[in-house]
Coordinates of N, CA and C in Angstrom, one line a residue:
M1 N 23.9 -1.4 63.2 CA 23.2 -2.6 63.4 C 21.8 -2.3 64.2
A2 N 21.1 -3.4 64.5 CA 19.8 -3.2 65.0 C 19.6 -2.5 66.3
D3 N 18.5 -1.9 66.5 CA 18.2 -1.1 67.7 C 17.3 -1.9 68.7
F4 N 17.8 -2.2 69.9 CA 17.0 -3.0 70.8 C 15.7 -2.3 71.2
D5 N 15.8 -1.0 71.5 CA 14.6 -0.4 72.0 C 13.5 -0.4 71.0
R6 N 13.8 -0.3 69.7 CA 12.8 -0.4 68.6 C 12.2 -1.8 68.6
A7 N 13.1 -2.8 68.7 CA 12.7 -4.2 68.7 C 11.8 -4.5 69.9
M8 N 12.2 -4.0 71.0 CA 11.4 -4.3 72.2 C 10.0 -3.7 72.1
E9 N 9.9 -2.5 71.6 CA 8.6 -1.9 71.4 C 7.7 -2.8 70.4
A10 N 8.3 -3.3 69.4 CA 7.6 -4.1 68.4 C 7.1 -5.4 69.0
V11 N 7.9 -6.0 69.8 CA 7.6 -7.4 70.4 C 6.7 -7.3 71.6
V12 N 7.0 -6.4 72.5 CA 6.3 -6.5 73.8 C 4.8 -6.2 73.6
K13 N 4.4 -5.5 72.6 CA 3.0 -5.2 72.4 C 2.2 -6.4 72.2
W14 N 2.8 -7.5 71.7 CA 2.1 -8.7 71.5 C 2.1 -9.6 72.7
E15 N 2.9 -9.2 73.7 CA 2.9 -10.0 74.9 C 1.8 -9.7 75.9
G16 N 1.4 -8.4 75.9 CA 0.3 -8.0 76.8 C 0.7 -8.0 78.2
G17 N -0.3 -7.9 79.1 CA -0.1 -7.8 80.5 C -0.1 -9.2 81.2
F18 N -0.6 -9.2 82.4 CA -0.7 -10.5 83.1 C -1.8 -11.4 82.6
V19 N -1.4 -12.6 82.3 CA -2.4 -13.7 81.9 C -2.0 -15.0 82.6
N20 N -3.0 -15.8 82.8 CA -2.7 -17.1 83.4 C -3.7 -18.1 82.8
H21 N -3.6 -18.3 81.5 CA -4.5 -19.1 80.7 C -4.2 -20.6 80.9
P22 N -5.3 -21.3 81.2 CA -5.0 -22.8 81.5 C -4.5 -23.6 80.4
D23 N -4.7 -23.1 79.1 CA -4.1 -23.8 78.0 C -2.8 -23.3 77.5
D24 N -2.3 -22.3 78.2 CA -1.0 -21.7 77.8 C 0.1 -22.5 78.5
P25 N 1.0 -23.2 77.8 CA 2.1 -24.0 78.5 C 3.0 -23.2 79.3
G26 N 3.1 -21.8 79.1 CA 3.9 -21.0 79.9 C 3.4 -20.7 81.3
G27 N 2.1 -21.0 81.5 CA 1.5 -20.7 82.8 C 1.4 -19.2 83.0
A28 N 1.5 -18.8 84.3 CA 1.4 -17.3 84.6 C 2.5 -16.6 83.9
T29 N 2.0 -15.5 83.2 CA 2.9 -14.7 82.3 C 2.6 -13.2 82.4
N30 N 3.6 -12.4 82.4 CA 3.3 -10.9 82.4 C 4.3 -10.3 81.5
L31 N 3.9 -9.5 80.6 CA 4.7 -8.8 79.6 C 5.5 -9.8 78.8
G32 N 5.0 -11.0 78.7 CA 5.6 -12.1 78.0 C 6.6 -12.9 78.8
I33 N 6.9 -12.5 80.0 CA 7.8 -13.2 80.9 C 7.1 -14.3 81.7
T34 N 7.4 -15.5 81.5 CA 6.8 -16.6 82.2 C 7.3 -16.7 83.6
R35 N 6.5 -17.4 84.4 CA 6.9 -17.6 85.8 C 8.2 -18.3 85.9
N36 N 8.4 -19.3 85.0 CA 9.7 -20.1 85.0 C 10.9 -19.2 84.6
T37 N 10.7 -18.3 83.6 CA 11.8 -17.4 83.2 C 12.1 -16.4 84.3
L38 N 11.1 -15.9 85.0 CA 11.3 -14.9 86.0 C 12.0 -15.6 87.2
S39 N 11.6 -16.8 87.5 CA 12.3 -17.5 88.6 C 13.8 -17.7 88.3
G40 N 14.1 -18.1 87.0 CA 15.5 -18.2 86.7 C 16.3 -16.9 86.7
W41 N 15.6 -15.8 86.3 CA 16.2 -14.5 86.4 C 16.6 -14.1 87.8
R42 N 15.6 -14.3 88.7 CA 15.8 -13.9 90.1 C 16.6 -14.9 90.9
G43 N 16.8 -16.1 90.4 CA 17.5 -17.1 91.1 C 16.8 -17.8 92.2
R44 N 15.5 -17.8 92.2 CA 14.6 -18.4 93.2 C 13.2 -18.6 92.6
P45 N 12.5 -19.5 93.2 CA 11.1 -19.7 92.7 C 10.3 -18.4 93.0
V46 N 9.4 -18.0 92.1 CA 8.6 -16.8 92.3 C 7.1 -17.2 92.3
S47 N 6.3 -16.5 92.9 CA 4.9 -16.7 93.0 C 4.1 -16.1 91.9
V48 N 2.9 -16.5 91.7 CA 2.1 -16.0 90.7 C 1.9 -14.5 90.9
E49 N 1.8 -14.1 92.2 CA 1.7 -12.7 92.5 C 2.9 -11.9 92.1
E50 N 4.1 -12.4 92.2 CA 5.3 -11.8 91.8 C 5.3 -11.6 90.3
V51 N 4.8 -12.6 89.6 CA 4.7 -12.4 88.1 C 3.8 -11.3 87.8
R52 N 2.7 -11.2 88.5 CA 1.7 -10.1 88.3 C 2.3 -8.8 88.5
D53 N 3.2 -8.7 89.5 CA 3.8 -7.4 89.8 C 5.1 -7.0 89.1
L54 N 5.4 -7.8 88.1 CA 6.6 -7.6 87.3 C 6.5 -6.2 86.7
T55 N 7.6 -5.4 86.8 CA 7.6 -4.1 86.1 C 8.1 -4.1 84.7
Y56 N 7.8 -3.1 83.9 CA 8.3 -3.0 82.6 C 9.8 -3.0 82.5
E57 N 10.4 -2.2 83.4 CA 11.8 -2.0 83.4 C 12.6 -3.4 83.6
E58 N 12.1 -4.2 84.6 CA 12.7 -5.5 84.8 C 12.5 -6.4 83.6
A59 N 11.3 -6.4 83.1 CA 11.0 -7.2 81.9 C 11.9 -6.8 80.7
K60 N 12.2 -5.5 80.6 CA 13.1 -5.0 79.5 C 14.5 -5.5 79.7
A61 N 14.9 -5.5 80.9 CA 16.3 -6.0 81.2 C 16.4 -7.5 81.0
I62 N 15.3 -8.3 81.3 CA 15.3 -9.7 81.0 C 15.3 -9.9 79.5
Y63 N 14.5 -9.2 78.7 CA 14.5 -9.4 77.3 C 15.9 -9.1 76.7
R64 N 16.5 -8.0 77.1 CA 17.8 -7.7 76.6 C 18.9 -8.7 76.9
T65 N 18.9 -9.1 78.2 CA 20.0 -10.0 78.6 C 19.8 -11.5 78.1
L66 N 18.6 -12.0 78.3 CA 18.4 -13.4 78.1 C 17.9 -13.8 76.7
Y67 N 17.5 -12.8 75.9 CA 17.0 -13.1 74.5 C 17.8 -12.3 73.5
W68 N 17.8 -11.0 73.5 CA 18.5 -10.2 72.5 C 20.0 -10.4 72.5
D69 N 20.6 -10.4 73.7 CA 22.1 -10.6 73.7 C 22.5 -12.0 73.5
V70 N 21.7 -13.0 74.0 CA 22.0 -14.4 73.8 C 22.0 -14.7 72.3
C71 N 21.0 -14.2 71.6 CA 20.8 -14.4 70.2 C 21.7 -13.5 69.3
R72 N 22.4 -12.6 70.0 CA 23.3 -11.7 69.3 C 22.7 -10.9 68.2
C73 N 21.4 -10.5 68.5 CA 20.6 -9.7 67.6 C 21.3 -8.3 67.3
G74 N 22.0 -7.8 68.2 CA 22.7 -6.5 68.0 C 23.7 -6.5 66.9
E75 N 24.1 -7.7 66.5 CA 25.1 -7.9 65.5 C 24.5 -8.2 64.1
M76 N 23.2 -8.1 64.0 CA 22.5 -8.4 62.8 C 21.9 -7.1 62.3
E77 N 21.6 -7.1 61.0 CA 20.8 -6.0 60.4 C 19.3 -6.1 60.9
W78 N 18.6 -4.9 60.9 CA 17.3 -4.9 61.5 C 16.3 -6.0 61.1
P79 N 16.1 -6.3 59.8 CA 15.1 -7.3 59.5 C 15.4 -8.7 60.2
A80 N 16.6 -9.1 60.1 CA 17.0 -10.4 60.7 C 16.9 -10.3 62.2
A81 N 17.4 -9.2 62.8 CA 17.4 -9.0 64.2 C 16.0 -9.1 64.8
L82 N 15.1 -8.3 64.3 CA 13.7 -8.3 64.8 C 13.1 -9.7 64.7
M83 N 13.2 -10.3 63.6 CA 12.6 -11.6 63.4 C 13.2 -12.7 64.4
V84 N 14.5 -12.7 64.6 CA 15.1 -13.6 65.5 C 14.7 -13.3 66.9
F85 N 14.7 -12.0 67.3 CA 14.4 -11.6 68.6 C 13.0 -12.0 69.0
D86 N 12.0 -11.8 68.1 CA 10.6 -12.2 68.3 C 10.5 -13.7 68.4
A87 N 11.2 -14.4 67.6 CA 11.2 -15.9 67.6 C 11.8 -16.4 69.0
S88 N 12.8 -15.7 69.5 CA 13.4 -16.2 70.7 C 12.4 -16.0 71.9
V89 N 11.7 -14.9 71.8 CA 10.7 -14.6 72.9 C 9.5 -15.6 72.8
N90 N 9.1 -15.9 71.6 CA 7.9 -16.7 71.3 C 8.2 -18.2 71.4
H91 N 9.4 -18.6 71.0 CA 9.7 -20.0 70.9 C 10.8 -20.5 71.8
G92 N 11.6 -19.6 72.4 CA 12.8 -19.9 73.1 C 14.0 -19.7 72.3
V93 N 15.1 -19.4 72.9 CA 16.3 -18.9 72.1 C 16.9 -20.0 71.3
R94 N 16.9 -21.2 71.8 CA 17.5 -22.3 71.0 C 16.7 -22.6 69.7
Q95 N 15.4 -22.6 69.9 CA 14.5 -22.9 68.7 C 14.7 -21.7 67.7
A96 N 14.7 -20.5 68.2 CA 14.9 -19.3 67.3 C 16.2 -19.5 66.6
A97 N 17.3 -19.9 67.3 CA 18.6 -20.1 66.6 C 18.5 -21.1 65.5
R98 N 17.8 -22.2 65.8 CA 17.7 -23.3 64.8 C 16.9 -22.8 63.5
F99 N 15.8 -22.0 63.8 CA 15.1 -21.4 62.6 C 16.1 -20.6 61.8
L100 N 16.9 -19.8 62.4 CA 17.9 -18.9 61.7 C 18.9 -19.7 61.0
Q101 N 19.5 -20.7 61.7 CA 20.5 -21.5 61.1 C 20.1 -22.3 59.9
R102 N 18.8 -22.9 60.0 CA 18.3 -23.6 58.8 C 18.0 -22.6 57.6
A103 N 17.7 -21.4 58.0 CA 17.4 -20.4 56.9 C 18.6 -20.0 56.2
V104 N 19.8 -20.0 56.8 CA 21.0 -19.6 56.2 C 22.0 -20.7 55.8
G105 N 21.5 -22.0 56.1 CA 22.2 -23.2 55.6 C 23.4 -23.6 56.4
V106 N 23.4 -23.4 57.8 CA 24.5 -23.9 58.6 C 23.9 -24.9 59.6
T107 N 24.8 -25.6 60.3 CA 24.4 -26.6 61.2 C 23.5 -26.0 62.3
A108 N 22.3 -26.7 62.4 CA 21.3 -26.2 63.4 C 21.6 -26.7 64.8
D109 N 22.6 -26.1 65.4 CA 22.9 -26.6 66.8 C 22.3 -25.8 67.9
G110 N 21.5 -24.7 67.5 CA 20.8 -23.9 68.5 C 21.6 -22.9 69.2
I111 N 22.9 -22.7 68.7 CA 23.8 -21.7 69.3 C 24.3 -20.7 68.2
I112 N 24.0 -19.5 68.4 CA 24.4 -18.5 67.4 C 25.8 -18.0 67.8
G113 N 26.8 -18.4 67.0 CA 28.2 -18.0 67.1 C 28.7 -17.4 65.8
P114 N 30.0 -17.4 65.7 CA 30.6 -16.7 64.5 C 30.2 -17.3 63.2
I115 N 30.1 -18.6 63.1 CA 29.7 -19.3 61.9 C 28.3 -18.8 61.4
T116 N 27.4 -18.9 62.4 CA 26.0 -18.5 62.1 C 26.0 -17.0 61.7
L117 N 26.6 -16.2 62.5 CA 26.6 -14.7 62.2 C 27.2 -14.4 60.8
G118 N 28.3 -15.1 60.5 CA 28.9 -14.9 59.2 C 28.0 -15.3 58.0
A119 N 27.2 -16.4 58.2 CA 26.3 -16.8 57.2 C 25.1 -15.8 57.1
V120 N 24.7 -15.3 58.2 CA 23.6 -14.3 58.2 C 24.0 -13.0 57.5
Q121 N 25.2 -12.6 57.8 CA 25.7 -11.3 57.2 C 26.0 -11.4 55.7
A122 N 26.1 -12.7 55.2 CA 26.4 -12.9 53.8 C 25.2 -12.9 53.0
V123 N 24.0 -12.9 53.6 CA 22.7 -12.9 52.9 C 21.9 -11.7 53.2
D124 N 21.1 -11.2 52.2 CA 20.3 -10.1 52.4 C 19.4 -10.3 53.7
A125 N 19.4 -9.3 54.6 CA 18.7 -9.4 55.8 C 17.2 -9.6 55.7
K126 N 16.6 -9.0 54.6 CA 15.2 -9.2 54.4 C 14.9 -10.6 54.0
T127 N 15.8 -11.2 53.2 CA 15.6 -12.6 52.8 C 15.7 -13.5 54.0
V128 N 16.6 -13.2 54.9 CA 16.7 -14.0 56.2 C 15.4 -13.9 57.0
A129 N 14.9 -12.7 57.1 CA 13.7 -12.5 57.9 C 12.5 -13.3 57.3
E130 N 12.4 -13.3 56.0 CA 11.3 -14.0 55.3 C 11.5 -15.5 55.5
A131 N 12.7 -16.0 55.4 CA 13.0 -17.4 55.5 C 12.7 -17.9 56.9
V132 N 13.1 -17.1 57.9 CA 12.8 -17.5 59.3 C 11.3 -17.5 59.6
A133 N 10.6 -16.5 59.0 CA 9.2 -16.4 59.2 C 8.4 -17.6 58.6
A134 N 8.9 -18.0 57.4 CA 8.2 -19.2 56.8 C 8.4 -20.4 57.7
R135 N 9.6 -20.6 58.3 CA 9.8 -21.8 59.1 C 9.0 -21.7 60.4
R136 N 8.8 -20.5 60.9 CA 8.0 -20.3 62.1 C 6.5 -20.6 61.8
M137 N 6.0 -20.2 60.7 CA 4.6 -20.5 60.4 C 4.4 -22.0 60.2
A138 N 5.3 -22.7 59.6 CA 5.2 -24.1 59.4 C 5.3 -24.8 60.8
F139 N 6.1 -24.3 61.7 CA 6.2 -24.9 63.0 C 4.9 -24.7 63.8
Y140 N 4.3 -23.5 63.7 CA 3.1 -23.3 64.4 C 2.0 -24.3 64.0
G141 N 1.9 -24.5 62.7 CA 0.9 -25.4 62.2 C 1.0 -26.8 62.6
E142 N 2.1 -27.2 63.1 CA 2.3 -28.6 63.6 C 2.0 -28.8 65.1
L143 N 1.7 -27.7 65.8 CA 1.5 -27.8 67.2 C 0.0 -28.2 67.5
A144 N -0.1 -28.9 68.6 CA -1.4 -29.4 69.0 C -2.3 -28.3 69.4
T145 N -1.8 -27.2 69.9 CA -2.6 -26.1 70.4 C -2.8 -25.0 69.3
F146 N -2.5 -25.3 68.1 CA -2.7 -24.4 67.0 C -4.2 -23.9 66.9
G147 N -5.1 -24.8 67.1 CA -6.5 -24.5 67.1 C -6.9 -23.5 68.1
V148 N -6.2 -23.4 69.2 CA -6.5 -22.4 70.3 C -5.8 -21.1 70.0
F149 N -4.5 -21.2 69.7 CA -3.7 -20.0 69.7 C -3.2 -19.6 68.2
G150 N -3.5 -20.4 67.3 CA -2.9 -20.3 65.9 C -3.2 -19.0 65.3
F151 N -4.4 -18.5 65.3 CA -4.8 -17.2 64.7 C -3.9 -16.1 65.3
G152 N -3.8 -16.0 66.6 CA -3.0 -15.0 67.2 C -1.6 -15.1 66.9
W153 N -1.0 -16.3 66.8 CA 0.4 -16.5 66.5 C 0.6 -16.0 65.0
A154 N -0.3 -16.3 64.1 CA -0.2 -15.9 62.7 C -0.2 -14.4 62.6
R155 N -1.2 -13.7 63.3 CA -1.2 -12.3 63.2 C 0.1 -11.6 63.8
R156 N 0.5 -12.2 64.8 CA 1.8 -11.6 65.4 C 2.9 -11.8 64.4
L157 N 3.1 -13.0 63.8 CA 4.2 -13.2 62.9 C 4.1 -12.3 61.7
M158 N 2.9 -12.1 61.1 CA 2.7 -11.3 59.9 C 3.1 -9.8 60.3
N159 N 2.7 -9.4 61.5 CA 3.0 -8.0 61.9 C 4.5 -7.8 62.1
I160 N 5.2 -8.8 62.7 CA 6.6 -8.7 62.9 C 7.4 -8.8 61.6
L161 N 6.9 -9.6 60.6 CA 7.5 -9.6 59.3 C 7.4 -8.3 58.6
R162 N 6.2 -7.7 58.7 CA 6.0 -6.4 58.1 C 6.9 -5.3 58.7
L163 N 7.0 -5.3 60.0 CA 7.9 -4.3 60.7 C 9.4 -4.6 60.3
S164 N 9.7 -5.8 60.2 CA 11.1 -6.1 59.9 C 11.5 -5.6 58.5
L165 N 10.6 -5.5 57.6 CA 10.9 -5.1 56.3 C 10.8 -3.6 56.0
E166 N 10.3 -2.9 57.1 CA 10.2 -1.4 57.0 C 11.5 -0.8 57.2
P167 N 11.8 0.3 56.6 CA 13.1 1.0 56.8 C 13.1 1.6 58.2
A168 N 14.3 1.8 58.7 CA 14.4 2.4 60.1 C 13.9 3.9 60.0
P169 N 13.2 4.3 61.1 CA 12.7 5.7 61.1 C 13.9 6.7 61.1
P170 N 13.7 7.9 60.6 CA 14.9 8.8 60.6 C 15.3 9.2 62.1
S171 N 16.5 9.4 62.3 CA 17.0 9.7 63.6 C 16.7 11.2 63.9
D172 N 16.3 11.4 65.2 CA 16.0 12.7 65.7 C 17.3 13.5 66.1
K173 N 18.4 12.8 66.1 CA 19.7 13.4 66.5 C 20.2 14.3 65.3
P174 N 20.5 15.6 65.6 CA 21.0 16.4 64.5 C 22.4 16.0 64.1
A175 N 22.7 16.1 62.8 CA 24.0 15.8 62.3 C 25.0 16.7 62.9
P176 N 26.2 16.2 63.2 CA 27.3 17.1 63.7 C 27.8 18.0 62.6
P177 N 28.3 19.2 63.0 CA 28.8 20.1 62.0 C 30.1 19.5 61.4
P178 N 30.4 19.9 60.1 CA 31.6 19.4 59.5 C 32.8 19.9 60.1
E179 N 33.9 19.2 60.1 CA 35.2 19.6 60.6 C 35.7 20.7 59.7
D180 N 36.7 21.5 60.3 CA 37.3 22.5 59.5 C 37.9 21.9 58.2
G181 N 37.7 22.6 57.1 CA 38.2 22.1 55.8 C 37.4 21.1 55.1
E182 N 36.3 20.6 55.7 CA 35.4 19.7 55.1 C 34.2 20.4 54.5
D183 N 33.6 19.7 53.5 CA 32.5 20.4 52.8 C 31.1 19.9 53.3
G184 N 31.1 19.1 54.4 CA 29.9 18.7 54.9 C 29.4 17.3 54.4
D185 N 30.2 16.8 53.4 CA 29.8 15.5 52.8 C 30.9 14.5 53.2
A186 N 31.3 14.5 54.4 CA 32.4 13.5 54.8 C 31.9 12.1 54.7
P187 N 32.7 11.1 54.3 CA 32.3 9.7 54.2 C 31.9 9.2 55.6
P188 N 31.0 8.2 55.6 CA 30.6 7.6 56.9 C 31.8 6.9 57.6
A189 N 31.7 6.8 58.9 CA 32.8 6.1 59.6 C 32.9 4.7 59.2
A190 N 34.1 4.1 59.2 CA 34.3 2.8 58.8 C 33.6 1.8 59.7
D191 N 33.1 0.7 59.0 CA 32.4 -0.4 59.8 C 33.5 -1.1 60.6
T192 N 33.3 -1.2 61.9 CA 34.3 -1.9 62.7 C 34.0 -3.4 62.8
G193 N 32.9 -3.8 62.2 CA 32.6 -5.3 62.3 C 31.9 -5.6 63.6
T194 N 31.7 -6.8 63.9 CA 31.0 -7.3 65.1 C 31.9 -7.4 66.2
S195 N 31.4 -7.6 67.4 CA 32.2 -7.8 68.6 C 32.9 -9.1 68.5
E196 N 33.9 -9.2 69.5 CA 34.7 -10.5 69.5 C 33.8 -11.7 69.5
S197 N 34.0 -12.6 68.6 CA 33.1 -13.8 68.5 C 33.4 -14.8 69.5
K198 N 32.3 -15.5 69.9 CA 32.5 -16.7 70.7 C 32.4 -17.9 69.8
P199 N 33.0 -19.0 70.2 CA 32.9 -20.2 69.4 C 31.5 -20.7 69.3
D200 N 31.1 -21.3 68.2 CA 29.8 -21.8 68.1 C 29.5 -22.9 69.1
T201 N 30.5 -23.6 69.6 CA 30.3 -24.7 70.5 C 30.1 -24.2 72.0
E202 N 30.2 -22.9 72.2 CA 30.0 -22.4 73.5 C 28.5 -22.1 73.8
A203 N 27.9 -22.8 74.7 CA 26.4 -22.7 74.9 C 26.2 -21.3 75.6
P204 N 25.2 -20.6 75.2 CA 24.8 -19.3 75.8 C 24.0 -19.6 77.1
A205 N 23.8 -18.6 77.9 CA 23.0 -18.7 79.1 C 21.5 -18.6 78.7
D206 N 21.0 -19.8 78.2 CA 19.7 -19.9 77.6 C 18.6 -19.9 78.7
P207 N 17.7 -18.9 78.8 CA 16.7 -18.9 79.8 C 15.7 -20.0 79.7
D208 N 15.6 -20.7 78.5 CA 14.7 -21.8 78.3 C 15.4 -23.1 78.1
A209 N 16.5 -23.3 78.7 CA 17.3 -24.5 78.5 C 16.5 -25.8 78.9
P210 N 16.7 -26.9 78.1 CA 17.6 -26.9 76.9 C 17.0 -26.3 75.7
D211 N 15.6 -26.3 75.5 CA 15.0 -25.7 74.4 C 13.8 -24.8 74.7
T212 N 13.1 -25.0 75.8 CA 11.9 -24.3 76.2 C 11.8 -24.2 77.7
P213 N 10.9 -23.4 78.2 CA 10.7 -23.4 79.6 C 10.3 -24.8 80.1
A214 N 10.6 -25.2 81.3 CA 10.3 -26.5 81.8 C 8.8 -26.8 81.7
D215 N 8.0 -25.8 81.8 CA 6.5 -26.0 81.8 C 6.0 -25.8 80.4
A216 N 6.8 -25.8 79.3 CA 6.3 -25.7 78.0 C 6.7 -26.9 77.1
P217 N 5.8 -27.9 76.9 CA 6.2 -29.1 76.1 C 6.4 -28.8 74.7
A218 N 7.2 -29.5 74.0 CA 7.4 -29.6 72.6 C 7.7 -28.2 72.0
E219 N 8.4 -27.4 72.7 CA 8.8 -26.1 72.2 C 7.7 -25.2 71.7
E220 N 6.5 -25.3 72.3 CA 5.4 -24.4 71.9 C 5.7 -23.0 72.4
P221 N 5.1 -22.0 71.6 CA 5.2 -20.7 72.0 C 4.6 -20.5 73.4
T222 N 5.1 -19.5 74.1 CA 4.6 -19.3 75.5 C 3.6 -18.2 75.5
S223 N 3.3 -17.6 74.4 CA 2.3 -16.6 74.4 C 1.7 -16.4 73.0

């Protein structure tokens, strides 16, 4: 299944460093983490200076826990996982889930559970990525701030779509030697399936509850 570190590298390069753009609904942001999200993560209000001082390692932990894991991207193939992960960072996890659910034809309740995952796994992952990307582009075009941020959003989306459709790079880990009596062409290990499923009705720990950060109206991207 999908590799978080590879996805993190693809997404965070679009988030950049510290910004505090007056037209950005996310407000003060660093490495794509808004002040509101960082406050929720640390369990207390944070200052603009604390956002500025956010480390890469803490940002990575936030991305894994509040976005990648909540959207269950590790249980998807790479194309779908990268597209959904980037959507969760850019739009919020519930909106990303809705894009995915509409793409695979299940109820768009904003919660990725076993029904959604089953539908995703029944469709070619590249097709899923393309369908989610199309919905994201249409969504961008309807936002009032598209004139300000639209070109950057479109470039980001096209880059993520391209990366999602590329094959995984070869592993640097050497293959283990064959067991005694084997000819070196042993079959791959059996697929053990996904981790124990949660019911679709169980709400995840959404960092942008109910749909977006409190300071981001109408589910606009925060970067």
